Short mmCIF file of C-alpha atoms and ligand atoms in Angstrom, two decimals:
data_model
loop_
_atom_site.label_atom_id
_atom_site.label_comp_id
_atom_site.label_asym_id
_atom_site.label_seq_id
_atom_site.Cartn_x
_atom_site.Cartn_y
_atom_site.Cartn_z
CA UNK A 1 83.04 83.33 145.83
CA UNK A 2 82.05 85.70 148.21
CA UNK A 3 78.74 87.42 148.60
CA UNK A 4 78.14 90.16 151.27
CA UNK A 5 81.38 88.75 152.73
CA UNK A 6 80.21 85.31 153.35
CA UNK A 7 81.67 81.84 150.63
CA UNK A 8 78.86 80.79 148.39
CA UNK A 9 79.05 78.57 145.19
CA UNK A 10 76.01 78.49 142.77
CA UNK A 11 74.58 74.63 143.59
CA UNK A 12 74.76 72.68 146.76
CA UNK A 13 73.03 69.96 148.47
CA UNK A 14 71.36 71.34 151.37
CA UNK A 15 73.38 70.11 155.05
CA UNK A 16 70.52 68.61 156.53
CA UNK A 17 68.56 66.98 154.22
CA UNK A 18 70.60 65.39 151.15
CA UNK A 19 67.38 65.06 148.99
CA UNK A 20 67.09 68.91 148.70
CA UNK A 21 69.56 70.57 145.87
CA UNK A 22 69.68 74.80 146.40
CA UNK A 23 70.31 77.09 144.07
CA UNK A 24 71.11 81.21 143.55
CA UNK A 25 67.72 81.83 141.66
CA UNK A 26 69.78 84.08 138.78
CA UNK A 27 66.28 85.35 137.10
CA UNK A 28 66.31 87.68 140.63
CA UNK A 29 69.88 89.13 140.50
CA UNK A 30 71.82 91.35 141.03
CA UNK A 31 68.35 92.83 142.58
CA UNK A 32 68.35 90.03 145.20
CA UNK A 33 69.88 87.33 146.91
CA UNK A 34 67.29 84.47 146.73
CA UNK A 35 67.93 80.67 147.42
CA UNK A 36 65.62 78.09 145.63
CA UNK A 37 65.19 74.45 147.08
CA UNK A 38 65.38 71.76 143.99
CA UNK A 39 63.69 68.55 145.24
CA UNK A 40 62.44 66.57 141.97
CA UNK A 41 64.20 66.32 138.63
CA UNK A 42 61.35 67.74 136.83
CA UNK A 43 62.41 70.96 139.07
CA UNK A 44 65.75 71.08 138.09
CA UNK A 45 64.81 70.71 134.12
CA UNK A 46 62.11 73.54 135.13
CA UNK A 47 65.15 75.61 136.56
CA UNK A 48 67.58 75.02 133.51
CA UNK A 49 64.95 75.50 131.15
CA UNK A 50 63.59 78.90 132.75
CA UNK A 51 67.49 80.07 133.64
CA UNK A 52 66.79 79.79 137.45
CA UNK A 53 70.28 78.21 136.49
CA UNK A 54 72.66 79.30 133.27
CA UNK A 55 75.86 79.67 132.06
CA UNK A 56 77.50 76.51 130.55
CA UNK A 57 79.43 74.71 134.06
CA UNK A 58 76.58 75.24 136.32
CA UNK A 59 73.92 73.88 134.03
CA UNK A 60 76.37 70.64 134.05
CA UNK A 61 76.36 70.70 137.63
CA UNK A 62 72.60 71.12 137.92
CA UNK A 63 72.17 68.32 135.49
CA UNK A 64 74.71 66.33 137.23
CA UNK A 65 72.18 66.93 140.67
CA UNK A 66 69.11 66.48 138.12
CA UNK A 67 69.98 62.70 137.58
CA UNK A 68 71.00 62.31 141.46
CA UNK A 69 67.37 63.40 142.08
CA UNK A 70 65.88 61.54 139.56
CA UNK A 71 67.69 58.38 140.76
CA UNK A 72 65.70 58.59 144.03
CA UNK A 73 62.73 59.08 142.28
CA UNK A 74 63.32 55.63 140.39
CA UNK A 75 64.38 54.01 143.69
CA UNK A 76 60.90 54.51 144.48
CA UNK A 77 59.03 52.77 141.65
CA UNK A 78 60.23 49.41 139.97
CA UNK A 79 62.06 50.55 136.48
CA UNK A 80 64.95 52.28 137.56
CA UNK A 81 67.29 52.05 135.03
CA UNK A 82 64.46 53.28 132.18
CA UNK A 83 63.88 56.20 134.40
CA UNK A 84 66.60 57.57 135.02
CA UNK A 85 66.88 56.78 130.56
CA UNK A 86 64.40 59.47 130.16
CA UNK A 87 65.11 61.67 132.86
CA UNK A 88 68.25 62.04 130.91
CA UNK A 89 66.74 63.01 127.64
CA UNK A 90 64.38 65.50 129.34
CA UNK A 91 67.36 67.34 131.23
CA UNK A 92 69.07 67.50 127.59
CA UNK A 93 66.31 68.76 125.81
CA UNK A 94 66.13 71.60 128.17
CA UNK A 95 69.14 73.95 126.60
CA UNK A 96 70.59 72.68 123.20
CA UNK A 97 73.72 75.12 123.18
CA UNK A 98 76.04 74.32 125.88
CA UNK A 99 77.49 70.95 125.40
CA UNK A 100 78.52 70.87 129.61
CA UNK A 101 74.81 69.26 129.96
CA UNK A 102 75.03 66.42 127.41
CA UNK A 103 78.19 65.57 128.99
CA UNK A 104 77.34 65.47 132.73
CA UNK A 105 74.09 63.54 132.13
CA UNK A 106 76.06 60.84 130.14
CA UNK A 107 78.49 60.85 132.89
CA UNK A 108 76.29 60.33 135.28
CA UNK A 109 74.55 57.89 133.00
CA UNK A 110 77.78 55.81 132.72
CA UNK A 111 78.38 55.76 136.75
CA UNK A 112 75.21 54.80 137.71
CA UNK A 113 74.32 51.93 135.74
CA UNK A 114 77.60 50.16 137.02
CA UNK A 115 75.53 50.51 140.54
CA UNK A 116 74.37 46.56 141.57
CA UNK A 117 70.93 47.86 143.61
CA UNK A 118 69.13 50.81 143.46
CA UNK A 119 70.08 52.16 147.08
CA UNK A 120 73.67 51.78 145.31
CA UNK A 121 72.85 53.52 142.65
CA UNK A 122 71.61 56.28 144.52
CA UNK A 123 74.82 56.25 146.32
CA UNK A 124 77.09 56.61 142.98
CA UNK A 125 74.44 59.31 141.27
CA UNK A 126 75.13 61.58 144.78
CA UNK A 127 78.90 61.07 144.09
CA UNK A 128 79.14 61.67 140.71
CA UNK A 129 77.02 64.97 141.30
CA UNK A 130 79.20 66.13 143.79
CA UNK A 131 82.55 65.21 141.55
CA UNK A 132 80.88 67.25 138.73
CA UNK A 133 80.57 70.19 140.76
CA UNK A 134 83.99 69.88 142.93
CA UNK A 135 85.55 69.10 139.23
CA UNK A 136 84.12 72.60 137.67
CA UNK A 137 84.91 74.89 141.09
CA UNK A 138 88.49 73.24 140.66
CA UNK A 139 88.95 73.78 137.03
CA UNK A 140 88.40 77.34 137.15
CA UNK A 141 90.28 77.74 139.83
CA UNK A 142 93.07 76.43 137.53
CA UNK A 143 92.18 78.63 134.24
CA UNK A 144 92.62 81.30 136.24
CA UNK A 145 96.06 80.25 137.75
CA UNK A 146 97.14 79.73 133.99
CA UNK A 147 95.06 82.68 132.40
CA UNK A 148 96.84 85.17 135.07
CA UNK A 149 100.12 85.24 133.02
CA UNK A 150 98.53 86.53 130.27
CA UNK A 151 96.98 89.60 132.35
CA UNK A 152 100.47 89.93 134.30
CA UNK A 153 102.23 90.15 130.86
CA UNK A 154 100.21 93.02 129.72
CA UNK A 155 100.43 94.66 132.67
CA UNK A 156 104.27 94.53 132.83
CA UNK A 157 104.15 97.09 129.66
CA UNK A 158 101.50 98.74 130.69
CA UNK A 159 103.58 101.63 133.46
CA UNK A 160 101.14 100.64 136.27
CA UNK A 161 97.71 101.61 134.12
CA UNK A 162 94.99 99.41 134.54
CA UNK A 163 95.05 96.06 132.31
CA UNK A 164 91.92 97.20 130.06
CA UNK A 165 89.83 93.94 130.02
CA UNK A 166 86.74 93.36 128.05
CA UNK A 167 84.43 90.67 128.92
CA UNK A 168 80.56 89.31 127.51
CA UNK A 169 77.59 88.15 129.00
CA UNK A 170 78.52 85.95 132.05
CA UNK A 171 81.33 83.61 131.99
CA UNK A 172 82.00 84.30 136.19
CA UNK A 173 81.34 82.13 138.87
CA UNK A 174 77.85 82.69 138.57
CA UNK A 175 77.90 80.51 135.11
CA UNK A 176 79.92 77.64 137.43
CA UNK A 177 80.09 76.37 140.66
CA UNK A 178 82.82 78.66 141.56
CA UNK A 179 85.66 81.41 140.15
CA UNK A 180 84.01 81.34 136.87
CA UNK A 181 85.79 80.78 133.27
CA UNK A 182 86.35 83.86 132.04
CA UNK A 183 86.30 85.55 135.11
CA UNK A 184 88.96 83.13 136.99
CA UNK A 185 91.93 84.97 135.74
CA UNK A 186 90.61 88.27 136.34
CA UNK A 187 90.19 87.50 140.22
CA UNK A 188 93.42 85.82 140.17
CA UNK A 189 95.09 88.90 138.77
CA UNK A 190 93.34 91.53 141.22
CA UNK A 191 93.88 89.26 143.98
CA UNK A 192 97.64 89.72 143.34
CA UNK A 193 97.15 93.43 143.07
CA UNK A 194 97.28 93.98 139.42
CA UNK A 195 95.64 96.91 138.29
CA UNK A 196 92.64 96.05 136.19
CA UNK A 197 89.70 97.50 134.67
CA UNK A 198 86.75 95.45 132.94
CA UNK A 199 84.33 96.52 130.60
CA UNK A 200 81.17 94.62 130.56
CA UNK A 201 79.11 94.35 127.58
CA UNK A 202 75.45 94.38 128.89
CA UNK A 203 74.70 92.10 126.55
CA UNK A 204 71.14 92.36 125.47
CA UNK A 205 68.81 90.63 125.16
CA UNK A 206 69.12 88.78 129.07
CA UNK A 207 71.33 91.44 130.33
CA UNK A 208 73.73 88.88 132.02
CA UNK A 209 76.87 91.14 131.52
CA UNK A 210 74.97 94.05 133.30
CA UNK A 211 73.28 92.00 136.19
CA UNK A 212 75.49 88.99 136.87
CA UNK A 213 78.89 89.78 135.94
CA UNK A 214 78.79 93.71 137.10
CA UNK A 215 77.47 92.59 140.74
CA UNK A 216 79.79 89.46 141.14
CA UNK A 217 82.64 91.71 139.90
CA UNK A 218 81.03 94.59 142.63
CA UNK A 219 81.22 91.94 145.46
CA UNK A 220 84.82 91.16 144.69
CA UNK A 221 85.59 94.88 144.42
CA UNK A 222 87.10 94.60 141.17
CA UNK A 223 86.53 98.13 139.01
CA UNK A 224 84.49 97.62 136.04
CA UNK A 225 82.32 99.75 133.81
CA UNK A 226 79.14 98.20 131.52
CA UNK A 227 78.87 99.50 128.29
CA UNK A 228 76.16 98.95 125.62
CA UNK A 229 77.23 95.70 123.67
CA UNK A 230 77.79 97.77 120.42
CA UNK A 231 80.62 100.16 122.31
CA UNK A 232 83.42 97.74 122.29
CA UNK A 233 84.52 98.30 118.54
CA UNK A 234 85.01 101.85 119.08
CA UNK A 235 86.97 101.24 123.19
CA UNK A 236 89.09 99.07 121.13
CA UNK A 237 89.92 101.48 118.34
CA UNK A 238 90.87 104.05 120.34
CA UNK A 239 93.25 101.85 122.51
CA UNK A 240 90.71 101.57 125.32
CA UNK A 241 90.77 97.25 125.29
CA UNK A 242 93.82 95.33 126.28
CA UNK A 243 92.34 92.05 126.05
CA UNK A 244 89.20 90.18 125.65
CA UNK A 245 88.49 86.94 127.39
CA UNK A 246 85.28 85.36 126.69
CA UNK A 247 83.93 82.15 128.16
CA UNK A 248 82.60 79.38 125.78
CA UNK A 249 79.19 77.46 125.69
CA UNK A 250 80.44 74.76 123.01
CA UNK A 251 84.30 74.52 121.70
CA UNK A 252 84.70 72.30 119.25
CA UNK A 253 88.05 70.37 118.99
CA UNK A 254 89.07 72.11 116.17
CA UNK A 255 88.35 75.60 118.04
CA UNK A 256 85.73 76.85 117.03
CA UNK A 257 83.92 79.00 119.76
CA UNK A 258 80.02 79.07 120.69
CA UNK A 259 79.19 81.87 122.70
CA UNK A 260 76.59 84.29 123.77
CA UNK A 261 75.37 85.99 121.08
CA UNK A 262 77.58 89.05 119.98
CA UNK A 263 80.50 87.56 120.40
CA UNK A 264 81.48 86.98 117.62
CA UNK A 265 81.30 90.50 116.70
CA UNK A 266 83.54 91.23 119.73
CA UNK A 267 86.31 88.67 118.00
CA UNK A 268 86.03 90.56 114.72
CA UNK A 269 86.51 93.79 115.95
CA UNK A 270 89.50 92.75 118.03
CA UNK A 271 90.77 91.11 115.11
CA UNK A 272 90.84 94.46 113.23
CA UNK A 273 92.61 96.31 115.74
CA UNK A 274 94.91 93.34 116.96
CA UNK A 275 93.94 93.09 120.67
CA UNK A 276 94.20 89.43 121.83
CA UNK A 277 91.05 87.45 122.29
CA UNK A 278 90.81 84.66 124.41
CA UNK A 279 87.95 82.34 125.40
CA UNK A 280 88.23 80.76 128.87
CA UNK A 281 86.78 77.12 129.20
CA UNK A 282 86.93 73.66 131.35
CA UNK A 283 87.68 70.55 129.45
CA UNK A 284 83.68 69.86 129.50
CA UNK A 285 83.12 72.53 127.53
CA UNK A 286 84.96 70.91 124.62
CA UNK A 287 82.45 69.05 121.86
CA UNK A 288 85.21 66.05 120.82
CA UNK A 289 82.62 65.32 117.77
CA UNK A 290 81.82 67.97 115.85
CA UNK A 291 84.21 69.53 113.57
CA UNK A 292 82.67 73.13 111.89
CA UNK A 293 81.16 74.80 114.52
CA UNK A 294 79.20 77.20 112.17
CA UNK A 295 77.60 74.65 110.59
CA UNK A 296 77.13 71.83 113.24
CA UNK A 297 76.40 73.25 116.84
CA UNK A 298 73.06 73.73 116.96
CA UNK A 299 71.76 77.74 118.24
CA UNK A 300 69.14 77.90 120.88
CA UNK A 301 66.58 80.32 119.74
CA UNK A 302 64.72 81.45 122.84
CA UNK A 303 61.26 83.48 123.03
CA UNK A 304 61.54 86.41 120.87
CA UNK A 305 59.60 88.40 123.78
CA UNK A 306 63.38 88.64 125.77
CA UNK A 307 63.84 90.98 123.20
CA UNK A 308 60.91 92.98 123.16
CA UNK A 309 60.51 93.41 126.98
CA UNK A 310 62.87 94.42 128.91
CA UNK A 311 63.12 94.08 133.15
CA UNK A 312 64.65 95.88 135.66
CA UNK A 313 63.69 97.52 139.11
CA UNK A 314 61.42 100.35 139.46
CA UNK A 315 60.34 101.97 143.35
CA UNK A 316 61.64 98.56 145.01
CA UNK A 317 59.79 96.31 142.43
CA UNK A 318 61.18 93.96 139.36
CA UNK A 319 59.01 95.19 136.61
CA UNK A 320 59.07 94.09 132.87
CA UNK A 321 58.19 97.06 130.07
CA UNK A 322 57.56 96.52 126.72
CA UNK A 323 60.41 98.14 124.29
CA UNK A 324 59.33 97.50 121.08
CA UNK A 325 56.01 98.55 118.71
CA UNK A 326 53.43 96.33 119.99
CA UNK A 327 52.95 94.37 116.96
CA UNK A 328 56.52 94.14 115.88
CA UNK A 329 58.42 90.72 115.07
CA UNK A 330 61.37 89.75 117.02
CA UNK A 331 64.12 87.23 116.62
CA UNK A 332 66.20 85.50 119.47
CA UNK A 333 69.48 83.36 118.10
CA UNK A 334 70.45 82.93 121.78
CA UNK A 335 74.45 82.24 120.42
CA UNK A 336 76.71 82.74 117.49
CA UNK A 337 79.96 81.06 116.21
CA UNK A 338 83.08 82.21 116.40
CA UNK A 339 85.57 80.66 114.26
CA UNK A 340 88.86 79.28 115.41
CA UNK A 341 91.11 81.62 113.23
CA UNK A 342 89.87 84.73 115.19
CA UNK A 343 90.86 83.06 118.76
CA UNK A 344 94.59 83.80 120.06
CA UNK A 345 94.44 81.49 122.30
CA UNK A 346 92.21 78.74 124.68
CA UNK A 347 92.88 79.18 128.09
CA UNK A 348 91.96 75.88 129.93
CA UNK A 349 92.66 73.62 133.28
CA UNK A 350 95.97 72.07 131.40
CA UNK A 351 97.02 75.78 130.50
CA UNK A 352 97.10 77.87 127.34
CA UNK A 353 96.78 76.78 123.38
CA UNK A 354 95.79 77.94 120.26
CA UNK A 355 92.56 77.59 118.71
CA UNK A 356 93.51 74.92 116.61
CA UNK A 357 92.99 70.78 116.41
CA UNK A 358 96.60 70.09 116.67
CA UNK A 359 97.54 72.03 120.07
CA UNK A 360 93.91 71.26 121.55
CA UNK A 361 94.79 67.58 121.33
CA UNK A 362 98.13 67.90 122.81
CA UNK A 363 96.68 69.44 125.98
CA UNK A 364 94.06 66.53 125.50
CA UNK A 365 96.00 63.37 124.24
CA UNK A 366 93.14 61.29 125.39
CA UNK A 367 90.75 62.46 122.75
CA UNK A 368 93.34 62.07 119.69
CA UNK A 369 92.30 59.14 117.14
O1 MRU B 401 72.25 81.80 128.04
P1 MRU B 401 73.24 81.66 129.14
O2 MRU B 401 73.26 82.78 130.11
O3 MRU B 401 73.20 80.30 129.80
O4 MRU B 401 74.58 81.70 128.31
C1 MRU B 401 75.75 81.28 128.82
C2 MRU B 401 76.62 82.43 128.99
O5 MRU B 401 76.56 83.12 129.96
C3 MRU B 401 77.62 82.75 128.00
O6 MRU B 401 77.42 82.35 126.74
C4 MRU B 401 78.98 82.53 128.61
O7 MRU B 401 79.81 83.45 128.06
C5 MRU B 401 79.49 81.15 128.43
S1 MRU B 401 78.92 80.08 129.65
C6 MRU B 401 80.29 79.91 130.61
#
């Protein structure tokens, strides 16, 4: 996507030297526009861990480059395959939530041990890296050529009003390598001049609806308005919300959605006033083991000081104030789960389903049995 007018995606390998990885450092956004260099894997679990990197496709990716990186550190020493054994576990371990990073280590895993030498080896763990991130940019370029009917259909009853969309935390391209998840059918719809509005849930405690997704929706032009999270209930009951479309940290294949946390709350209170809810996801985003979401996919809990500090820019500066009483607890439950039943739909690369085993396994035949 565009920033400033000129094509970026999230993760890259640098032009000139393939052993450096670069990244959009996120923690400095939407303030500014800083590029980090990646050059061990320990850097890349620092930058996961840390959210240098978030949102479920681009920590993938990163792990993806993570094991490329780590695979010429072990061409270096004399145990290759054991290294890059634990240099999987370690990128794992950094975020336990989204399921994207489990998948692309073992992926890469997989590839690279059917490598004969280690300059080989190197070879496949630089290819799979860069199908991982070609294979997320062109996935959500697809959800959003299959999400855009739904926005289109609302908008053909709609008398040329906006299309009331409302969206939380950051499933854009900012959480992928490119277009985004959630985000992928809005730009598809503006881009064929539908006329749309977004509301963006700030969502506290990280603020990614309010930093990432307002300023990559700014740089597209797309209108948009952030609202506190807890606003949404009353938009929607006063027929302020079209739609909601959500992106997804862990699906499971019986539908069940993990998401930023608050989400859930967003489903319920669509639910009540019978606005569709969708969730937005790539195929990697889908956990073919686990069955009950709400009692099986495990919720990061992150450093309860996100909650009691707060950052933002004061006279030029990022600054981070305390919110809270000094000595008061905090808690961080990073996600929540929302069940199946409150999903209308799954909006995917294959196209559109319900939240529900049976049509999730007809889109993907090749996980049935
Ligand atoms: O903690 P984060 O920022 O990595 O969380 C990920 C998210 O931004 C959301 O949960 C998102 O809606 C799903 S990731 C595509």
């Amino acid at each position: 996507m565009n920033v400033n007018g000129r094509h970026y995606r999230t993760i890259w390998v640098k032009k000139d030297d393939e052993s450096i990885i670069r990244i959009i450092d996120q923690r400095r956004l939407p303030h500014e526009l800083v590029i980090e260099d990646l050059t061990a894997v320990d850097d890349v679990a620092a930058a996961i861990k840390d959210m240098h990197v978030r949102g479920a496709g681009l920590i993938g990716a990163a792990a993806g480059y993570g094991m490329y990186l780590a695979a010429l550190e072990a061409e270096k020493g004399n145990s290759f395959d054991d290294y890059l054994n634990a240099a999987g576990k370690k990128l794992i371990s950094t975020r336990p939530t989204a399921v994207n990073l489990k998948w692309a280590v073992n992926r890469q895993l997989k590839a690279i041990m059917k490598g004969d030498s280690p300059a080989d080896k190197v070879a496949i763990a630089l290819k799979t890296a860069n199908d991982i991130a070609d294979e997320d940019a062109d996935y959500c370029r697809r959800i959003g050529e299959h999400g855009v009917k739904i926005i289109e259909g609302i908008a053909a009853g709609k008398n040329g009003n906006p299309v009331n969309i409302l969206t939380h935390c950051n499933a854009g391209w900012l959480a992928f390598v490119d277009y985004g998840s959630a985000t992928s059918p809005v730009y598809a719809a503006f881009d064929k001049g539908i006329n749309l509005h977004v509301w963006v849930d700030e969502t506290r405690p990280r603020n990614q609806g309010a930093s990432l997704t307002a300023w990559e929706l700014g740089q597209h032009g797309v209108p948009h308005t952030v609202i506190p999270d807890n606003a949404g209930g009353h938009l929607m009951q006063h027929g302020l919300v079209d739609m909601v479309i959500v992106g997804t940290d862990r699906t499971t294949y019986t539908g069940d959605v993990a998401n930023k946390t608050g989400t859930y709350l967003k489903a319920l209170a669509a639910k009540d006033n019978d606005i569709p809810f969708y969730v937005a996801l790539p195929s990697s985003t889908f956990d073919w083991e686990i069955r009950d979401g709400r009692k099986e996919i495990p919720i990061e809990e992150r450093d309860p000081d996100e909650v009691r500090y707060i950052e933002g820019i004061c006279e030029g500066e990022i600054k981070r104030v305390l919110l809270t009483p000094k000595n008061s607890n905090a808690a961080n439950y990073a996600f929540d789960v929302t069940p199946s039943e409150l999903v209308t739909g799954l909006i995917t690369e294959r196209g559109i389903c319900a939240a529900n085993e049976a049509d999730i396994l007809n889109l993907y035949p090749e996980h049935k049995g």
